[in-house]
mmCIF file of C-alpha atoms in Angstrom:
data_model
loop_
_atom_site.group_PDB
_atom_site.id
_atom_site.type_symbol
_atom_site.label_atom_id
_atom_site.label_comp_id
_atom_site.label_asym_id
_atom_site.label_seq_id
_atom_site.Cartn_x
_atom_site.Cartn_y
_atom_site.Cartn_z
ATOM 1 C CA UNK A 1 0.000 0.000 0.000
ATOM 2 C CA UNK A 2 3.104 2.300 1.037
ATOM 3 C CA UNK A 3 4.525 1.454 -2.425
ATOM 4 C CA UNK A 4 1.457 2.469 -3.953
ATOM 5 C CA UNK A 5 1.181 5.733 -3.020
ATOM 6 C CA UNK A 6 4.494 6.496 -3.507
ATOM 7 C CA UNK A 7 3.954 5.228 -6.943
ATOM 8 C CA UNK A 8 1.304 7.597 -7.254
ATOM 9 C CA UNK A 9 3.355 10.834 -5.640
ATOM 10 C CA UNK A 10 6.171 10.304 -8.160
ATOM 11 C CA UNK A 11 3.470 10.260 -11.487
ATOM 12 C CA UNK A 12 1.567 13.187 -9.885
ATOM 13 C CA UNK A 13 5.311 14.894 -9.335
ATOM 14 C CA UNK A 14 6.087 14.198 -12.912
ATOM 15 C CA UNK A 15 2.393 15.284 -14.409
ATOM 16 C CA UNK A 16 3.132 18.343 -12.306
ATOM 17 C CA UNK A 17 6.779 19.111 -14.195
ATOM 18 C CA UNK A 18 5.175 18.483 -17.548
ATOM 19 C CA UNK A 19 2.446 20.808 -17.336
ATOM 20 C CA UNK A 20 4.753 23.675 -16.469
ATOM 21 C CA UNK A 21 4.274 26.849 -18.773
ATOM 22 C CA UNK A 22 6.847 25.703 -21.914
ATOM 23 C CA UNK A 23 8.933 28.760 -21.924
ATOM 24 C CA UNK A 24 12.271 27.834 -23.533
ATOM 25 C CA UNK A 25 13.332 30.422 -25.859
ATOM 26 C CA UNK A 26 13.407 29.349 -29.091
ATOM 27 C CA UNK A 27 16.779 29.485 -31.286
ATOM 28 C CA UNK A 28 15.067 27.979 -34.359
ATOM 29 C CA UNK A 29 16.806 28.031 -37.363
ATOM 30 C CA UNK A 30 13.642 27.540 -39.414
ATOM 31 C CA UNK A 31 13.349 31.154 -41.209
ATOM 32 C CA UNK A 32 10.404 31.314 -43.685
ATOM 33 C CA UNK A 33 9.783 35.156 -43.331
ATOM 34 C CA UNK A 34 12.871 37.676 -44.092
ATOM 35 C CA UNK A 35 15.293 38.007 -41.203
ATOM 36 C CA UNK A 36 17.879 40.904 -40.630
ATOM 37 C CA UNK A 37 21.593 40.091 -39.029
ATOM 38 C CA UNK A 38 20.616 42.820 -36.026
ATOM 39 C CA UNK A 39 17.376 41.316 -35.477
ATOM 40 C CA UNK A 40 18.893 37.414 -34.899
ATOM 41 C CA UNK A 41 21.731 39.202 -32.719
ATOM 42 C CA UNK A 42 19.196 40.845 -30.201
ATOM 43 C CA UNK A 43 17.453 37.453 -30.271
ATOM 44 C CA UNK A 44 20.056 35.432 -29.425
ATOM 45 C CA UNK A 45 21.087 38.038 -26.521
ATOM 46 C CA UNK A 46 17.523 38.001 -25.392
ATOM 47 C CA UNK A 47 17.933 34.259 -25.303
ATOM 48 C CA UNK A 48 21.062 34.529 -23.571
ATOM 49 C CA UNK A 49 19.072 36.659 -20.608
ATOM 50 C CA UNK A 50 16.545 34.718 -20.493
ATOM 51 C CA UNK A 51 18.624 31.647 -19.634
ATOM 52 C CA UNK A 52 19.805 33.984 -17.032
ATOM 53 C CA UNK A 53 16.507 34.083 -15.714
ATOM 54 C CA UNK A 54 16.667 37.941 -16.185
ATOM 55 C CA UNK A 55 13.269 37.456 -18.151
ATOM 56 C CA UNK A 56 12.485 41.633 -18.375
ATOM 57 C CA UNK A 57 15.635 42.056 -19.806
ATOM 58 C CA UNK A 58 14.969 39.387 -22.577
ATOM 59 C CA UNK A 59 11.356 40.992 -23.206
ATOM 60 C CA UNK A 60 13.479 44.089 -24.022
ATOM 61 C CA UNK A 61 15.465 42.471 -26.375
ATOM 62 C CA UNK A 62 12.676 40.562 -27.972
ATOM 63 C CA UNK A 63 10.911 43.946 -28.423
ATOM 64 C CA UNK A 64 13.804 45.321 -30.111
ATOM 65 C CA UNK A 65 14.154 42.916 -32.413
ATOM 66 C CA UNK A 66 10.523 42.981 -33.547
ATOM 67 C CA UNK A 67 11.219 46.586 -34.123
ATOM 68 C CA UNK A 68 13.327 45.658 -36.174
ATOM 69 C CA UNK A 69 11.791 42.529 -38.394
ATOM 70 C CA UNK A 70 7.813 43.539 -36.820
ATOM 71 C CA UNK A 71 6.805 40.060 -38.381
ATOM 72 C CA UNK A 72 9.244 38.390 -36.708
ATOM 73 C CA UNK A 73 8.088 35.148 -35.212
ATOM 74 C CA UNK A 74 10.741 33.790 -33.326
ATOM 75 C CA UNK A 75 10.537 37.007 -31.252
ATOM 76 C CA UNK A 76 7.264 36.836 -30.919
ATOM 77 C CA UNK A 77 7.263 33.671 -29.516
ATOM 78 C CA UNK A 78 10.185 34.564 -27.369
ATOM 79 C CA UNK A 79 8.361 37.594 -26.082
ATOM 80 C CA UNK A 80 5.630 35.864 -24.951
ATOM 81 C CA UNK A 81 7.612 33.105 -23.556
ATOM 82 C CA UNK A 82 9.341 36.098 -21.439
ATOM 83 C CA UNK A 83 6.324 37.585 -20.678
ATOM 84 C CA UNK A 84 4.989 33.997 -19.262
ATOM 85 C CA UNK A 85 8.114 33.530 -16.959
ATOM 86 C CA UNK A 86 7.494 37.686 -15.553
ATOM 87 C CA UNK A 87 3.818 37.216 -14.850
ATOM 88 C CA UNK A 88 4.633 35.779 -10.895
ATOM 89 C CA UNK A 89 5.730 38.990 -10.175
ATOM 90 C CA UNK A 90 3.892 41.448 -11.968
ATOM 91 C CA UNK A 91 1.542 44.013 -10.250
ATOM 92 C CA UNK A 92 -2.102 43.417 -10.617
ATOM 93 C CA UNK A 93 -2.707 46.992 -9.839
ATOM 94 C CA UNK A 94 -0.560 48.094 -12.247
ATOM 95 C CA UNK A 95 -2.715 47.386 -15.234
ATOM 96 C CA UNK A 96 -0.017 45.307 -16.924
ATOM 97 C CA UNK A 97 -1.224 41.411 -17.237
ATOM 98 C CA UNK A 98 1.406 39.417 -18.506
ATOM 99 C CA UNK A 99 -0.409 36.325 -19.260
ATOM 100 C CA UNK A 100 -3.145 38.108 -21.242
ATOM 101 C CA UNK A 101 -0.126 39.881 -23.677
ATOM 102 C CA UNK A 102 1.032 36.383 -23.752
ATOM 103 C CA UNK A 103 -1.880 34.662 -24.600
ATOM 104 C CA UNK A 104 -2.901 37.224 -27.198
ATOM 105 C CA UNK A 105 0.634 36.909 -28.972
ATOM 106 C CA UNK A 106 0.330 32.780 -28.796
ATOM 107 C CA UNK A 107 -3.138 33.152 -30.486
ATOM 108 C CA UNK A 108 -1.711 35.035 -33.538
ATOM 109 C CA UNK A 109 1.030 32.805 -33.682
ATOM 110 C CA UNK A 110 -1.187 29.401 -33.358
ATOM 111 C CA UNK A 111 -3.534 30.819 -36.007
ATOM 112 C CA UNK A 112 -1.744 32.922 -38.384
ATOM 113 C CA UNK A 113 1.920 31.738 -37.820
ATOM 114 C CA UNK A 114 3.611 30.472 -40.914
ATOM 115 C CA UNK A 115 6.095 28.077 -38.953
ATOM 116 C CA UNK A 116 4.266 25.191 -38.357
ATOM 117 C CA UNK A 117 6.809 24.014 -35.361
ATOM 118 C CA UNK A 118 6.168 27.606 -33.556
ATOM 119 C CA UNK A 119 2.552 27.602 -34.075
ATOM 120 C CA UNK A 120 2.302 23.811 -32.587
ATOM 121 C CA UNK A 121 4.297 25.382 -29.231
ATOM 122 C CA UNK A 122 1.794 28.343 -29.245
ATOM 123 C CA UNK A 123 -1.071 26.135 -28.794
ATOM 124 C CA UNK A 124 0.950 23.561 -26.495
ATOM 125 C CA UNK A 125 1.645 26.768 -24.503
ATOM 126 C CA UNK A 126 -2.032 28.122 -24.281
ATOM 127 C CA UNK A 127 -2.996 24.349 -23.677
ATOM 128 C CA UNK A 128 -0.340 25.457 -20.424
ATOM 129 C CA UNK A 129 -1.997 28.333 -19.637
ATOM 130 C CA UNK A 130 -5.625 27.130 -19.633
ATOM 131 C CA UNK A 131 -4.632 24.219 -17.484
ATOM 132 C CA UNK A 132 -2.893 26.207 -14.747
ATOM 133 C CA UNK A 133 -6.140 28.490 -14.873
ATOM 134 C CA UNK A 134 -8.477 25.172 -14.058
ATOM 135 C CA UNK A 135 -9.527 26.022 -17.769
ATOM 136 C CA UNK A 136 -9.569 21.902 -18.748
ATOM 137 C CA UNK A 137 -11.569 22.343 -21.450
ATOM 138 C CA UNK A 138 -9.960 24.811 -23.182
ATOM 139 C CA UNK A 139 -6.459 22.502 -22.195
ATOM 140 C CA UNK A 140 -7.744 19.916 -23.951
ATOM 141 C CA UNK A 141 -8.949 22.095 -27.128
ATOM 142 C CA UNK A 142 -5.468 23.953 -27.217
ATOM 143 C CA UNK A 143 -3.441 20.480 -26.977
ATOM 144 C CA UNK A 144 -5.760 18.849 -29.975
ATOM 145 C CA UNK A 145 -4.553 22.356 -32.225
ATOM 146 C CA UNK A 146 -0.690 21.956 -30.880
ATOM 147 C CA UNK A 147 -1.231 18.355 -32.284
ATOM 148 C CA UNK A 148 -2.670 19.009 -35.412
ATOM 149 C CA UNK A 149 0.426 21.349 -36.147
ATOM 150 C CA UNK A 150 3.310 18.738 -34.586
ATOM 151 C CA UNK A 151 1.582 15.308 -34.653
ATOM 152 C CA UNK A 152 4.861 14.160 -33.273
ATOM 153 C CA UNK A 153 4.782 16.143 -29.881
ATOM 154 C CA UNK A 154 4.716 13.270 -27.256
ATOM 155 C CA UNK A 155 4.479 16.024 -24.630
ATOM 156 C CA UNK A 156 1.706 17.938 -25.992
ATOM 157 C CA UNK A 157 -0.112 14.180 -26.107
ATOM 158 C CA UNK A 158 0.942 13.115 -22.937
ATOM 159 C CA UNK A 159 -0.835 16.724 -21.917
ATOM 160 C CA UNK A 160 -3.512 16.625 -23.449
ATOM 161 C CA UNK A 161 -4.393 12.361 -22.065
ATOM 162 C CA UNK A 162 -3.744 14.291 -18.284
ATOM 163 C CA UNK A 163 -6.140 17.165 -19.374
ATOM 164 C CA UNK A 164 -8.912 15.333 -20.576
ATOM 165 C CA UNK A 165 -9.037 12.933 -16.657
ATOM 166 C CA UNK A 166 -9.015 16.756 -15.388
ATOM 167 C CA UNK A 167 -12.236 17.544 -17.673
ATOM 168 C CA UNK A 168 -13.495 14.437 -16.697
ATOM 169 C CA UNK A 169 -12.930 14.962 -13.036
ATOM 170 C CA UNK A 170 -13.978 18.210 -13.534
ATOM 171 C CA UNK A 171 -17.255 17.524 -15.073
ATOM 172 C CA UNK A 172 -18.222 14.962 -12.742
ATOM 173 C CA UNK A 173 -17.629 17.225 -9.592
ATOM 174 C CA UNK A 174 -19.945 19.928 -11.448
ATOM 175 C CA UNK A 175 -22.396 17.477 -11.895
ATOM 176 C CA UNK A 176 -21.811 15.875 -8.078
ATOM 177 C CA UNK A 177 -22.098 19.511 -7.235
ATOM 178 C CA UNK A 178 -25.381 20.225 -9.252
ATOM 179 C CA UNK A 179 -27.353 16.861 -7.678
ATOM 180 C CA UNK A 180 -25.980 17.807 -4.512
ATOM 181 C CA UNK A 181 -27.855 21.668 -4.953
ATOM 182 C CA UNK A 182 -31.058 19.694 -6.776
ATOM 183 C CA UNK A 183 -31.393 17.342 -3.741
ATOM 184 C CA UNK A 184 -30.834 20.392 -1.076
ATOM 185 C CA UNK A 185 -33.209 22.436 -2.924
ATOM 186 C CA UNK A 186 -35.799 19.544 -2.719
ATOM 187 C CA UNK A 187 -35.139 18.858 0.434
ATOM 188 C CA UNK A 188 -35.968 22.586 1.107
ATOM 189 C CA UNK A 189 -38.781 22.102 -0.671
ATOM 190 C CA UNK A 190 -40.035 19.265 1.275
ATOM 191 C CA UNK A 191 -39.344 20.596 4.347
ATOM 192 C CA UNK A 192 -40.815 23.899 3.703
ATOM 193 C CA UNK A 193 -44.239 22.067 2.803
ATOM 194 C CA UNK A 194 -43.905 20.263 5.988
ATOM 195 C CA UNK A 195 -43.903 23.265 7.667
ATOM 196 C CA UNK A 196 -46.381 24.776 5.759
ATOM 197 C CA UNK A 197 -48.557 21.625 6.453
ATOM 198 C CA UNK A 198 -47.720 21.837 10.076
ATOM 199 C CA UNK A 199 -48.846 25.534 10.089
ATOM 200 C CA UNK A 200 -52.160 24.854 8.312
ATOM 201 C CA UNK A 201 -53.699 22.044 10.559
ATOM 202 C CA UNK A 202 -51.978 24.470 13.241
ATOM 203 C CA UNK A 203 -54.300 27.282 12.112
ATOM 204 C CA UNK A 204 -57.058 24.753 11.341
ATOM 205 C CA UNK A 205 -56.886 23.733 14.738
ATOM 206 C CA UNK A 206 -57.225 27.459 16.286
ATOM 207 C CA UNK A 207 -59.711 27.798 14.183
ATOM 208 C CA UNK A 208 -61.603 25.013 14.818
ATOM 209 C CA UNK A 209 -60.833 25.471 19.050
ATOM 210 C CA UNK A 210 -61.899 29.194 18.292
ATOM 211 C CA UNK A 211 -65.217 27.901 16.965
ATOM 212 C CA UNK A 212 -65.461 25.244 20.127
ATOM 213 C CA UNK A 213 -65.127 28.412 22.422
ATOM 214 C CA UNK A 214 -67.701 30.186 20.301
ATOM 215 C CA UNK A 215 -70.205 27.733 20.193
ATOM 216 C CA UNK A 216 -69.836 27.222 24.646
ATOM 217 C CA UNK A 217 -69.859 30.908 24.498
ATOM 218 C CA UNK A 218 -73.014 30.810 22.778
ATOM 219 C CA UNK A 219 -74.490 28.230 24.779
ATOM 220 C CA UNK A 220 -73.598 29.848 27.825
ATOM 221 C CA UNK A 221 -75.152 33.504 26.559
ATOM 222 C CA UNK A 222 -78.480 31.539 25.242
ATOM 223 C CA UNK A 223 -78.861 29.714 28.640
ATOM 224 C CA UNK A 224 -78.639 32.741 30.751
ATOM 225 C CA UNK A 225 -80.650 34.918 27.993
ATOM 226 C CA UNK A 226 -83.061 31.764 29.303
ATOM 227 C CA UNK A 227 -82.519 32.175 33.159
ATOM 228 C CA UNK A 228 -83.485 35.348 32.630
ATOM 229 C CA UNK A 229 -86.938 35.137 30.668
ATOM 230 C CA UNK A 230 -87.542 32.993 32.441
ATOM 231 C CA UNK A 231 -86.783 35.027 35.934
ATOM 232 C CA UNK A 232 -88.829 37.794 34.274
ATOM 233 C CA UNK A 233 -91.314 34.778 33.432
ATOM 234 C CA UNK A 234 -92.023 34.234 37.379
ATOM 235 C CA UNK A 235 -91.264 37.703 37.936
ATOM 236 C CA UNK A 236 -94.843 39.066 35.771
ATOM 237 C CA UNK A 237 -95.971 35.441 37.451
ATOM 238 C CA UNK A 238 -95.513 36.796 41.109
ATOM 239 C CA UNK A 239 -97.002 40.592 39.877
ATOM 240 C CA UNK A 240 -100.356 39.638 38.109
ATOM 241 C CA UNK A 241 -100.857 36.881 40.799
ATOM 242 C CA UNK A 242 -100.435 39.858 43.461
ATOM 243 C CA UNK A 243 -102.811 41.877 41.799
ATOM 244 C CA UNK A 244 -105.114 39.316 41.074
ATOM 245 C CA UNK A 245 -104.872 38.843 44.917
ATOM 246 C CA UNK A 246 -105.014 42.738 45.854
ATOM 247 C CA UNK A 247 -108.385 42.858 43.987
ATOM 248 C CA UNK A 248 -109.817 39.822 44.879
ATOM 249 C CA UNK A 249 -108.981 41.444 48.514
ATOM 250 C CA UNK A 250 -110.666 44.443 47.659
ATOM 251 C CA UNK A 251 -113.934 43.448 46.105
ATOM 252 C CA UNK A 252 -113.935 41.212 49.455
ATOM 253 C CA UNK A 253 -113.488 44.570 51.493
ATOM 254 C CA UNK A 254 -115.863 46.269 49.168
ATOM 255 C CA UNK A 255 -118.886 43.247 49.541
ATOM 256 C CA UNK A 256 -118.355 43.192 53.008
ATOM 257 C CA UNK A 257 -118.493 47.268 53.943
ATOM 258 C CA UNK A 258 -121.618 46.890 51.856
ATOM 259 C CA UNK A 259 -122.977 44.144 53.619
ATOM 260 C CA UNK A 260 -122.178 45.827 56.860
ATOM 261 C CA UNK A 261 -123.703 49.416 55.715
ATOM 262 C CA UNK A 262 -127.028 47.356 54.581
ATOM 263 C CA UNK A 263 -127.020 45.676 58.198
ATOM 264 C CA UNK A 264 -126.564 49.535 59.433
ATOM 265 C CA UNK A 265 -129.418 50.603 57.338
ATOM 266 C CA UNK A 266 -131.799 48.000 58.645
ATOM 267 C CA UNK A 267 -130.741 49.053 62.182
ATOM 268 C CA UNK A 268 -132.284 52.948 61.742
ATOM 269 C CA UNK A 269 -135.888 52.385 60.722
ATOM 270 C CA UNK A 270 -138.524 53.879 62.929
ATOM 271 C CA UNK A 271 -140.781 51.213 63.977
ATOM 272 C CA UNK A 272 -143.328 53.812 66.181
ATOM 273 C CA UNK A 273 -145.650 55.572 63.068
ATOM 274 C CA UNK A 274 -146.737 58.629 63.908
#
């Protein structure tokens, strides 16, 4: 298992050195387009600095010598290649993007070069640059041009196999990625009907317990609303069976003061006649 992984470490160590940005200046001694003596002298002195490492003092040279021979494209690819190995350091606030000048300069070589062998490094190189930038797709697209130019290029093959397992790799995360939002965002879904569920038979049940309360309260109003006729009920009851009483008392008063005035009246004739 040990062995393994060390296995592994070494190929992932050597994929790692092989997809470094290509920036080896070229000395090519293919010439299709007119060259001056001045313009291969600042190229091989830019050449000379950049094995240095003293990369902005190459670009300088490079520059001059497409002053120079402006269709020069040896020092175009150069340039670029110097303007790759600068881009660590540059400022970003500065405006100045390396890699973009780069990449623009490897495009017009790829497409419109005339030497096959520089165009077929142009692409290998932007197949470089879109790796390093997680760009697999366009890796793989750059590698399949730098192929088509220099079917020969083991390198830009071996590339382009290591590019397409990151595209692969790449694509299946996105998609890993896009189930994993889908299921979230059904999950969400579910559990925000749950809840809605929950806060439905929630207000069904105030509702219905409001009604409950409603319908006692009811009962309870109509059942006093009751007591209470039926208080005023006995209440009349009580009053017309007073009166009734109170009158029935006084026609008994009344009868018997007449009976007793009759009684008086008999009581006064004169029973002597004159």
């Amino acid at each position: 298992m040990k062995t393994a992984n060390k296995t592994l470490a070494m190929i992932l160590v050597a994929a790692a050195g092989m997809l470094g940005i290509t920036a080896r200046a070229s000395d090519s001694d293919q010439e299709i387009l007119p060259t001056t003596k001045q313009e291969r002298n600042l190229i091989r002195e830019g050449n000379s600095l950049y094995r240095q490492k003293r990369f902005a003092e190459a670009e300088v040279k490079y520059r001059k010598a497409l002053e120079e021979v402006p269709q020069s494209e040896t020092a175009l690819f150069n340039l670029a290649a110097s303007l790759i190995r600068q881009s660590g350091s540059a400022d970003p606030n500065s405006g100045n993007n390396p890699i973009k000048d780069a990449s623009e300069i490897l495009r017009q070589l790829g497409k419109d070069g005339f030497d096959t062998n520089l165009s077929g490094k142009a692409f290998y190189n932007l197949g470089n640059i879109a790796f390093n930038n997680n760009d697999f797709a366009g890796a793989v697209d750059m590698y399949k041009h730098s192929l088509r130019k220099n079917p020969d290029d083991d390198k830009a093959r071996q590339n382009l196999r290591i590019a397409q397992k990151k595209l692969e790799q790449q694509q299946q995360d996105q998609q890993n990625n896009q189930d994993k939002q889908n299921q979230d965002q059904q999950q969400n879904q579910d559990q925000q009907q749950q809840q809605d569920k929950q806060n439905q038979d929630q207000q069904n049940q105030d509702q219905q317990q409001n009604q409950d309360q409603q319908q006692q309260q009811d009962k309870k109003d109509q059942h006093k609303k009751q007591q209470q006729q039926q208080q005023m009920s006995d209440s009349n009851a009580d009053k017309i069976l007073k009166a009734m009483e109170n009158e029935e008392a006084t026609t008994r008063k009344r009868v018997e003061a007449e009976k007793k005035k009759a009684a008086a009246a008999r009581k006064k004739q004169v029973t002597n006649p004159w």
